[in-house]
Short mmCIF file of C-alpha atoms and ligand atoms in Angstrom, two decimals:
data_model
loop_
_atom_site.label_atom_id
_atom_site.label_comp_id
_atom_site.label_asym_id
_atom_site.label_seq_id
_atom_site.Cartn_x
_atom_site.Cartn_y
_atom_site.Cartn_z
CA LEU T 1 21.10 6.24 -45.95
CA GLN T 2 21.79 5.85 -43.82
CA LEU T 3 22.96 8.50 -43.03
CA LEU T 4 19.95 10.76 -43.76
CA PHE T 5 18.12 8.31 -41.51
CA ASN T 6 20.34 9.13 -38.17
CA LYS T 7 20.01 12.17 -38.53
CA GLU T 8 17.18 13.43 -35.85
CA ARG T 9 14.80 14.90 -38.83
CA PRO T 10 14.95 12.65 -41.23
CA ASP T 11 14.73 14.73 -44.69
CA VAL T 12 12.20 12.86 -46.38
CA ASP T 13 13.00 14.66 -49.09
CA ALA T 14 16.55 13.64 -50.30
CA ILE T 15 15.84 9.83 -49.21
CA CYS T 16 12.83 10.12 -51.95
CA ARG T 17 15.39 11.52 -53.93
CA TYR T 18 17.98 8.92 -53.65
CA MET T 19 16.13 6.20 -53.75
CA GLU T 20 14.67 7.41 -57.14
CA ASN T 21 18.28 7.23 -58.46
CA LEU T 22 18.72 3.49 -56.71
CA PRO T 23 19.64 1.37 -60.07
CA VAL T 24 17.19 -1.58 -60.45
CA PRO T 25 19.51 -3.87 -61.69
CA GLY T 26 18.22 -7.15 -64.03
CA LEU T 27 16.26 -3.83 -66.03
CA ASP T 28 15.35 -2.48 -69.65
CA GLU T 29 14.82 0.72 -68.98
CA SER T 30 12.99 1.52 -71.64
CA ALA T 31 10.93 -1.13 -72.02
CA GLN T 32 10.89 -1.45 -68.63
CA TYR T 33 9.60 1.90 -67.28
CA GLN T 34 6.54 1.91 -65.22
CA ARG T 35 7.13 -1.25 -63.83
CA ARG T 36 10.93 0.58 -62.55
CA HIS T 37 9.16 3.50 -61.30
CA GLU T 38 5.89 1.08 -59.83
CA LEU T 39 8.63 -0.72 -57.42
CA ILE T 40 10.12 3.03 -56.17
CA GLU T 41 6.85 4.04 -55.46
CA ARG T 42 6.78 0.77 -53.00
CA ARG T 43 9.38 1.39 -51.84
CA ILE T 44 9.49 5.10 -51.19
CA ARG T 45 5.86 4.52 -49.38
CA GLN T 46 7.47 1.64 -46.97
CA VAL T 47 10.30 3.99 -46.70
CA ARG T 48 7.84 7.21 -45.41
CA LYS T 49 5.91 4.28 -43.18
CA ALA T 50 8.87 3.31 -41.32
CA ILE T 51 10.22 7.09 -40.68
CA SER T 52 6.93 7.89 -39.36
CA SER T 53 6.68 5.11 -37.26
CA LEU T 54 10.37 5.86 -35.87
CA GLN T 55 9.43 9.23 -35.20
CA ASN T 56 6.42 8.88 -33.79
CA MET T 57 7.94 6.24 -31.39
CA ARG T 58 10.75 8.71 -30.31
CA ARG T 59 8.41 10.73 -29.33
CA PHE T 60 6.60 8.51 -27.55
CA VAL T 61 9.55 8.13 -25.84
CA SER T 62 10.60 11.01 -24.99
CA GLU T 63 7.57 12.89 -23.89
CA THR T 64 7.18 10.05 -21.42
CA LEU T 65 10.48 10.89 -19.50
CA GLU T 66 9.34 14.59 -19.92
CA ARG T 67 5.20 14.16 -17.84
CA MET T 68 7.17 11.48 -15.65
CA PRO T 69 6.18 12.31 -12.23
CA ASP T 70 8.80 11.20 -10.84
CA GLY T 71 12.23 14.10 -11.17
CA ILE T 72 14.29 11.98 -13.78
CA LEU T 73 18.47 13.49 -13.76
CA ILE T 74 19.99 11.28 -16.30
CA GLY T 75 25.03 11.58 -15.93
CA ASP T 76 27.57 10.66 -18.60
CA GLU T 77 30.52 8.48 -16.43
CA LEU T 78 31.43 11.50 -15.21
CA GLY T 79 28.41 12.25 -13.27
CA ARG T 80 27.64 15.60 -15.84
CA LEU T 81 24.44 15.70 -16.11
CA PHE T 82 23.00 15.18 -19.81
CA TYR T 83 18.96 15.28 -19.43
CA SER T 84 16.39 16.10 -17.00
CA ASN T 85 12.60 15.54 -17.25
CA GLU T 86 9.45 18.38 -16.15
CA SER T 87 9.98 17.34 -12.06
CA GLY T 88 13.75 16.51 -12.59
CA ARG T 89 14.02 20.60 -13.09
CA ARG T 90 11.12 21.56 -10.89
CA TRP T 91 13.38 19.32 -8.27
CA LEU T 92 16.29 21.48 -9.03
CA GLU T 93 14.72 24.60 -8.47
CA LYS T 94 16.24 25.92 -11.20
CA LEU T 95 17.40 25.36 -15.57
CA PRO T 96 21.28 23.55 -14.36
CA ALA T 97 24.32 25.07 -16.32
CA LYS T 98 25.90 22.90 -18.35
CA GLY T 99 28.54 20.45 -17.85
CA ALA T 100 27.33 20.80 -13.67
CA THR T 101 28.09 17.24 -12.48
CA ILE T 102 24.55 15.74 -10.93
CA ALA T 103 26.49 15.66 -7.73
CA SER T 104 27.27 19.31 -7.05
CA LEU T 105 23.80 20.49 -8.14
CA LEU T 106 22.08 18.06 -5.37
CA GLU T 107 24.58 19.14 -3.15
CA LYS T 108 23.84 22.98 -3.62
CA ARG T 109 19.56 22.41 -3.43
CA HIS T 110 20.28 19.87 -0.82
CA ASN T 111 21.68 20.27 2.15
CA ILE T 112 22.13 16.95 3.42
CA GLN T 113 23.07 15.86 7.11
CA ASN T 114 24.62 12.69 8.71
CA THR T 115 24.57 10.27 5.08
CA ALA T 116 27.29 9.71 2.74
CA ALA T 117 27.91 13.30 -0.24
CA TRP T 118 25.63 12.82 -2.96
CA SER T 119 29.35 12.30 -5.18
CA ASP T 120 30.02 9.04 -3.15
CA ALA T 121 27.10 7.78 -4.21
CA ILE T 122 26.94 8.95 -7.51
CA ARG T 123 30.16 7.64 -7.55
CA ASP T 124 29.67 4.01 -6.46
CA ALA T 125 27.15 4.07 -8.94
CA ILE T 126 28.88 5.26 -11.72
CA VAL T 127 32.28 3.02 -10.90
CA LYS T 128 30.74 -0.17 -8.64
CA GLY T 129 27.88 -0.85 -10.42
CA VAL T 130 26.05 -0.31 -7.21
CA SER T 131 22.44 0.97 -5.99
CA SER T 132 21.20 3.10 -3.40
CA SER T 133 18.22 5.52 -1.74
CA ARG T 134 17.74 7.77 0.33
CA ASN T 135 14.71 9.64 2.24
CA TRP T 136 15.28 13.37 1.70
CA ALA T 137 12.65 16.13 3.01
CA ASP T 138 12.70 19.76 3.35
CA LYS T 139 10.26 22.68 3.28
CA GLY T 140 7.79 20.81 4.24
CA MET T 141 8.73 18.67 0.49
CA ALA T 142 9.48 15.02 0.69
CA GLY T 143 11.07 12.32 -1.16
CA ILE T 144 12.94 9.48 -1.90
CA VAL T 145 15.59 9.38 -4.27
CA LEU T 146 17.06 6.22 -5.59
CA ILE T 147 20.89 6.41 -7.59
CA ALA T 148 21.38 3.41 -10.13
CA PRO T 149 23.82 2.83 -11.98
CA LEU T 150 23.21 3.16 -16.10
CA THR T 151 24.63 1.70 -19.50
CA LEU T 152 24.81 3.83 -22.01
CA GLY T 153 25.59 2.73 -25.10
CA MET T 154 26.61 0.21 -27.57
CA LYS T 155 29.91 0.36 -25.24
CA GLY T 156 29.07 -0.26 -22.08
CA ASN T 157 30.09 2.87 -21.14
CA GLN T 158 28.61 3.78 -17.81
CA GLY T 159 26.24 7.07 -16.56
CA VAL T 160 23.92 7.28 -13.22
CA ILE T 161 20.15 7.96 -13.35
CA VAL T 162 18.50 9.30 -9.91
CA THR T 163 15.49 9.22 -8.94
CA PHE T 164 13.25 11.59 -7.26
CA SER T 165 9.52 9.87 -6.12
CA ASP T 166 7.86 13.16 -4.54
CA ILE T 167 6.34 11.61 -1.12
CA SER T 168 5.15 14.61 0.21
CA ALA T 169 1.48 14.08 0.05
CA ILE T 170 2.17 10.74 2.59
CA HIS T 171 4.32 12.41 4.60
CA GLN T 172 1.55 14.73 5.56
CA ALA T 173 -1.36 11.41 6.30
CA GLN T 174 1.25 9.89 8.34
CA MET T 175 2.09 13.33 10.49
CA GLU T 176 -1.68 13.88 10.84
CA ARG T 177 -1.85 10.06 11.56
CA LEU T 178 0.82 11.12 14.30
CA GLN T 179 -1.42 13.73 15.61
CA THR T 180 -4.88 11.59 15.79
CA ILE T 181 -2.92 9.01 17.56
CA ASN T 182 -1.35 11.34 20.34
CA PHE T 183 -4.85 13.28 20.35
CA ILE T 184 -6.66 9.99 21.06
CA SER T 185 -3.98 8.47 24.46
CA HIS T 186 -3.45 12.12 25.78
CA ASP T 187 -6.48 14.11 25.21
CA LEU T 188 -9.06 11.76 25.06
CA ARG T 189 -7.17 8.94 26.94
CA SER T 190 -5.76 10.06 29.89
CA PRO T 191 -8.98 11.95 31.23
CA LEU T 192 -11.27 9.15 30.93
CA SER T 193 -8.60 6.42 32.57
CA SER T 194 -8.35 8.71 35.55
CA GLN T 195 -11.91 9.27 35.32
CA MET T 196 -13.19 5.79 35.59
CA ALA T 197 -10.35 5.05 38.35
CA LEU T 198 -12.04 8.53 40.30
CA LEU T 199 -15.12 6.85 39.91
CA GLU T 200 -14.34 2.96 41.56
CA LYS T 201 -12.59 5.44 44.34
CA ALA T 202 -16.16 7.54 45.13
CA HIS T 203 -18.09 3.86 44.71
CA ARG T 204 -15.91 2.13 47.44
CA GLU T 205 -16.73 5.35 49.53
CA LEU T 206 -20.57 5.18 48.85
CA ILE T 207 -20.98 2.08 49.72
CA GLY T 208 -24.17 2.39 51.65
CA ASN T 209 -26.08 4.62 50.41
CA ALA T 210 -27.82 2.76 47.17
CA GLU T 211 -29.02 6.29 45.36
CA ALA T 212 -25.05 7.59 44.97
CA VAL T 213 -24.99 4.21 44.17
CA ALA T 214 -26.88 3.96 41.21
CA LEU T 215 -25.73 7.10 39.93
CA VAL T 216 -21.96 6.48 40.06
CA GLU T 217 -22.84 2.73 38.32
CA LYS T 218 -24.20 4.38 35.34
CA LEU T 219 -21.23 7.01 35.57
CA GLN T 220 -19.07 4.51 35.68
CA GLY T 221 -21.13 2.72 32.63
CA LEU T 222 -20.64 5.68 29.94
CA THR T 223 -17.31 6.54 30.81
CA ARG T 224 -16.70 2.79 30.81
CA LYS T 225 -18.15 2.92 26.83
CA SER T 226 -16.30 5.97 26.35
CA LEU T 227 -12.83 4.91 27.54
CA ASN T 228 -14.13 1.75 24.63
CA LEU T 229 -14.18 3.84 21.56
CA ALA T 230 -11.18 5.56 22.73
CA ASP T 231 -9.01 2.45 22.90
CA ASP T 232 -11.06 0.73 19.64
CA PHE T 233 -9.52 4.35 17.50
CA LEU T 234 -5.98 3.94 19.22
CA GLN T 235 -5.33 0.72 18.25
CA LEU T 236 -6.90 1.82 15.04
CA ALA T 237 -5.01 5.07 13.97
CA ARG T 238 -2.00 3.45 15.45
CA VAL T 239 -2.23 0.15 13.62
CA GLU T 240 -3.17 2.18 10.37
CA ALA T 241 0.23 4.59 11.44
CA GLN T 242 2.41 2.10 11.70
CA SER T 243 4.52 1.32 8.01
CA ASP T 244 5.97 -1.95 8.47
CA LEU T 245 3.83 -4.38 11.67
CA ASN T 246 6.63 -7.00 12.70
CA LEU T 247 6.22 -10.34 11.22
CA TYR T 248 6.49 -13.64 12.45
CA ALA T 249 6.56 -16.79 12.88
CA CYS T 250 3.01 -18.00 15.55
CA SER T 251 1.38 -20.66 16.62
CA LEU T 252 -2.42 -20.40 16.21
CA GLN T 253 -2.89 -22.18 19.63
CA ASP T 254 -1.28 -20.49 21.87
CA ILE T 255 -3.20 -17.13 19.97
CA VAL T 256 -6.60 -18.87 20.76
CA ASP T 257 -5.51 -20.12 23.66
CA ASN T 258 -4.37 -16.11 24.94
CA ALA T 259 -8.32 -14.76 22.72
CA LEU T 260 -10.40 -17.46 25.00
CA ASP T 261 -9.22 -16.45 27.48
CA THR T 262 -9.98 -12.45 27.55
CA ALA T 263 -12.84 -13.59 26.11
CA ALA T 264 -13.96 -16.42 29.21
CA PRO T 265 -15.86 -13.78 31.82
CA GLN T 266 -17.84 -12.64 28.15
CA ALA T 267 -19.47 -15.69 27.54
CA ALA T 268 -19.44 -16.76 31.23
CA GLN T 269 -21.45 -14.11 31.29
CA LYS T 270 -24.60 -15.79 28.82
CA ASN T 271 -23.08 -18.94 29.80
CA ILE T 272 -21.76 -19.59 26.00
CA ASP T 273 -19.77 -22.58 25.19
CA ILE T 274 -16.70 -21.89 22.60
CA THR T 275 -15.54 -24.85 21.44
CA VAL T 276 -12.31 -25.03 19.70
CA ARG T 277 -11.91 -27.57 16.95
CA GLU T 278 -8.10 -27.91 14.71
CA THR T 279 -7.65 -30.35 12.34
CA GLU T 280 -3.89 -30.26 13.21
CA ALA T 281 -2.67 -29.46 16.08
CA ASP T 282 -0.19 -27.70 15.22
CA PHE T 283 -0.42 -24.66 12.58
CA TYR T 284 1.90 -21.34 12.15
CA VAL T 285 1.15 -18.60 10.61
CA ARG T 286 2.76 -15.60 9.75
CA ALA T 287 1.81 -12.59 11.70
CA ASN T 288 2.07 -10.14 14.43
CA ALA T 289 0.06 -12.45 17.54
CA GLY T 290 -0.43 -9.36 20.11
CA LEU T 291 -3.06 -8.03 17.16
CA LEU T 292 -4.36 -11.04 14.93
CA GLU T 293 -4.81 -11.77 18.83
CA ARG T 294 -6.72 -9.02 19.13
CA ALA T 295 -8.57 -9.74 15.63
CA LEU T 296 -9.60 -12.44 17.32
CA GLY T 297 -10.98 -11.18 19.65
CA ASN T 298 -13.33 -8.72 17.98
CA LEU T 299 -14.52 -11.27 16.15
CA LEU T 300 -15.25 -13.61 19.11
CA SER T 301 -16.72 -10.76 21.34
CA ASN T 302 -19.30 -10.20 18.59
CA ALA T 303 -20.09 -13.99 18.42
CA ILE T 304 -21.33 -13.53 22.08
CA LYS T 305 -22.43 -10.08 21.85
CA PHE T 306 -24.74 -11.26 19.10
CA ALA T 307 -25.06 -15.33 20.40
CA PRO T 308 -28.26 -16.44 22.01
CA PRO T 309 -27.75 -17.20 26.31
CA ASP T 310 -27.41 -20.72 26.87
CA SER T 311 -26.04 -21.35 23.07
CA THR T 312 -22.52 -23.02 21.40
CA VAL T 313 -19.98 -21.01 19.15
CA MET T 314 -18.22 -22.88 17.77
CA LEU T 315 -14.69 -21.93 16.65
CA VAL T 316 -13.13 -24.43 13.71
CA THR T 317 -8.70 -24.29 12.33
CA SER T 318 -8.83 -26.13 9.52
CA ARG T 319 -6.19 -25.84 6.27
CA ARG T 320 -7.02 -24.34 2.83
CA GLY T 321 -3.83 -24.81 0.57
CA GLN T 322 -1.18 -21.80 1.62
CA PHE T 323 -3.56 -20.58 4.16
CA ILE T 324 -5.10 -21.50 8.14
CA ARG T 325 -8.49 -20.89 7.85
CA LEU T 326 -9.62 -19.81 11.38
CA SER T 327 -13.63 -19.22 11.28
CA LEU T 328 -16.38 -18.72 14.47
CA THR T 329 -19.51 -19.94 14.01
CA ASP T 330 -22.59 -18.07 16.53
CA SER T 331 -26.51 -19.17 16.31
CA GLY T 332 -26.82 -15.64 16.65
CA PRO T 333 -29.58 -13.41 14.63
CA GLY T 334 -27.62 -13.15 12.31
CA ILE T 335 -27.32 -10.70 9.39
CA CYS T 336 -28.99 -10.09 5.98
CA GLU T 337 -27.70 -10.01 2.70
CA ILE T 338 -27.65 -6.63 1.77
CA GLU T 339 -25.61 -5.21 4.67
CA LEU T 340 -23.18 -7.75 3.61
CA PRO T 341 -20.96 -5.69 1.83
CA ARG T 342 -20.67 -3.10 4.12
CA LEU T 343 -20.10 -4.26 6.91
CA PHE T 344 -15.94 -3.85 7.45
CA GLU T 345 -16.69 -0.24 7.47
CA SER T 346 -15.87 2.05 10.43
CA PHE T 347 -18.66 2.69 12.81
CA ARG T 348 -20.82 0.41 9.84
CA ARG T 349 -23.72 -1.90 13.24
CA THR T 350 -26.38 -4.00 11.12
CA ARG T 351 -29.81 -2.50 11.93
CA GLN T 352 -30.95 -5.11 13.33
CA SER T 353 -28.23 -4.91 16.07
CA ASP T 354 -29.14 -1.54 17.03
CA GLU T 355 -33.09 -2.32 17.44
CA LEU T 356 -31.58 -5.19 19.88
CA HIS T 357 -29.97 -2.04 21.53
CA LYS T 358 -25.99 -4.52 20.99
CA PRO T 359 -24.22 -1.59 22.71
CA GLY T 360 -20.24 -1.37 20.40
CA SER T 361 -19.17 1.10 18.06
CA GLY T 362 -18.40 -0.50 14.51
CA LEU T 363 -14.85 0.15 14.80
CA GLY T 364 -13.96 -3.57 15.91
CA LEU T 365 -14.46 -5.62 11.96
CA LYS T 366 -12.26 -2.49 10.64
CA PHE T 367 -9.31 -3.31 13.06
CA VAL T 368 -10.25 -6.83 11.97
CA LYS T 369 -10.17 -6.46 8.22
CA THR T 370 -7.81 -3.90 8.54
CA VAL T 371 -5.29 -5.75 10.31
CA MET T 372 -5.67 -9.71 7.84
CA SER T 373 -4.79 -7.13 5.18
CA ARG T 374 -1.33 -6.57 6.97
CA PHE T 375 -0.71 -10.05 7.50
CA GLY T 376 -1.85 -10.87 3.47
CA GLY T 377 -4.56 -12.61 4.68
CA THR T 378 -8.52 -11.85 4.52
CA VAL T 379 -11.34 -12.03 6.34
CA GLY T 380 -14.90 -12.58 4.97
CA VAL T 381 -18.64 -13.61 6.31
CA GLU T 382 -21.08 -15.92 5.83
CA SER T 383 -24.76 -15.07 7.53
CA LYS T 384 -28.28 -15.22 6.47
CA PRO T 385 -31.30 -13.93 9.28
CA GLY T 386 -32.35 -16.66 11.36
CA ALA T 387 -29.27 -18.67 10.59
CA GLY T 388 -26.30 -17.34 13.13
CA SER T 389 -23.15 -15.79 11.32
CA THR T 390 -19.71 -17.37 10.46
CA PHE T 391 -16.86 -14.94 10.78
CA TRP T 392 -13.69 -16.14 9.37
CA LEU T 393 -9.81 -15.52 9.14
CA ASP T 394 -7.97 -16.05 6.05
CA LEU T 395 -4.21 -16.15 6.78
CA PRO T 396 -0.74 -17.13 5.07
CA ALA T 397 0.65 -20.36 6.54
CA CYS T 398 3.86 -20.85 7.51
CA PRO T 399 6.20 -23.25 8.98
CA ARG T 400 7.30 -24.25 12.48
CA PRO T 401 10.09 -22.11 13.50
CA GLY T 402 13.44 -23.97 13.11
CA ARG T 403 11.20 -26.37 11.29
CA PRO T 404 12.34 -26.91 7.44
CA ALA T 405 9.29 -24.98 5.21
N1 ATP W 501 -21.41 -12.95 14.91
C1 ATP W 501 -22.21 -11.68 14.90
N2 ATP W 501 -23.62 -11.52 14.27
C2 ATP W 501 -24.29 -10.59 13.88
N3 ATP W 501 -24.41 -9.45 13.61
C3 ATP W 501 -23.14 -8.53 13.56
C4 ATP W 501 -21.62 -9.98 14.27
N4 ATP W 501 -20.27 -9.72 14.18
C5 ATP W 501 -21.18 -8.70 14.20
N5 ATP W 501 -21.93 -7.77 13.46
C6 ATP W 501 -22.65 -6.58 13.14
O1 ATP W 501 -21.45 -6.21 12.74
C7 ATP W 501 -21.30 -4.97 12.96
C8 ATP W 501 -20.24 -4.22 13.60
O2 ATP W 501 -19.37 -4.77 14.24
P1 ATP W 501 -17.82 -4.54 15.01
O3 ATP W 501 -17.73 -5.33 15.17
O4 ATP W 501 -17.97 -3.89 13.99
O5 ATP W 501 -18.83 -3.25 15.81
P2 ATP W 501 -19.85 -3.33 17.45
O6 ATP W 501 -19.20 -4.65 17.91
O7 ATP W 501 -21.00 -2.60 17.26
O8 ATP W 501 -18.88 -2.56 17.84
P3 ATP W 501 -16.94 -2.25 18.83
O9 ATP W 501 -16.85 -3.83 17.83
O10 ATP W 501 -16.66 -0.89 18.29
O11 ATP W 501 -16.88 -2.42 20.22
C9 ATP W 501 -21.64 -4.73 14.60
O12 ATP W 501 -22.57 -3.91 15.32
C10 ATP W 501 -23.06 -6.03 14.25
O13 ATP W 501 -24.23 -5.44 13.76
MG1 MG W 502 -17.32 -5.42 17.52
#
């Protein structure tokens, strides 16, 4: 029976015949023939059920492997290919010859340079049980290859599994982002900076000619607006393109002090007082100081922009479990409930800020949200029309450097 089961396609009829001839101990053949028959029928049904669920499971596993979007190559203890799924065969570009080693197939397919040979990595996986990964790019295609040891069967024989994940779309998006960054910084931002410098020179030289000075000042205002927009774009594109941000323990106090220094001239223009309140003196958060300073600067500049002149903006830092909350409250016009959910999208501005002719392109909050998600934190807002707004940042708390957690 064991032999019949182990076959690739179990012969159900043979199993049934075998079962029918099984002796049933303790039964009198003439008197209890019916009983015996029923018993065997039941056993046969059970066997049929077991075989069908076994077949279903086998089909499920092999079809799942076959259709996996990642390429899979499995090699034996000598690194010879014995299984490849559909994506794996596509990656190899042709049906592999019988007995070929995975290393030779990959070397033929991808002439990699400046990295250890495929054969070394595969040998290390089989012999030493060491996993490795490498990036790979060829003919506009990009991928990540993982080489890992695999234990084959019950005897503990070693093999190797090589997977290939196609990241061409991500790679392409990254290239496009880099092109956007280059375009904004060189083609858009640089001429605007030169224009700004020339206008300043013209402004100095035209002193005494009130009409010309007024015209130059108007031009300066427009150029500054375009320059700010290019800067906002650039900051956002940079943070989106950066694959690994440098995150470390930052002193919240230093970040708040720097952001307040930057915001001071804007606050002074409207005679706005920024009051800082801390529940503990020594907060440290895991972040990138430059980006966090800019994110807080964006919230501060919004609060000052929307707060009425001669009012107070309140900045409070407090501990909330594993997070440090930094909240900023102003007594500005507030925001309608219906506009709150989409406030953090690019170019989103409330109807009220357009009606009040408040300047801005609507990229500041998008930057804050992007940065916060990269830090593993969150940004939120509470606001009601006529009752001011509170924007808050929840940042992952961390111990002061040099102190145990
Ligand atoms: N403190 C606030 N009070 C009222 N409305 C606000 C406040 N902060 C943001 N908003 C609303 O959210 C919108 C988006 O803010 P965001 O900072 O993204 O853009 P912006 O300030 O208009 O332009 P930018 O920051 O790019 O110069 C603002 O235009 C405004 O409508
Ligand atoms: Mg803003």
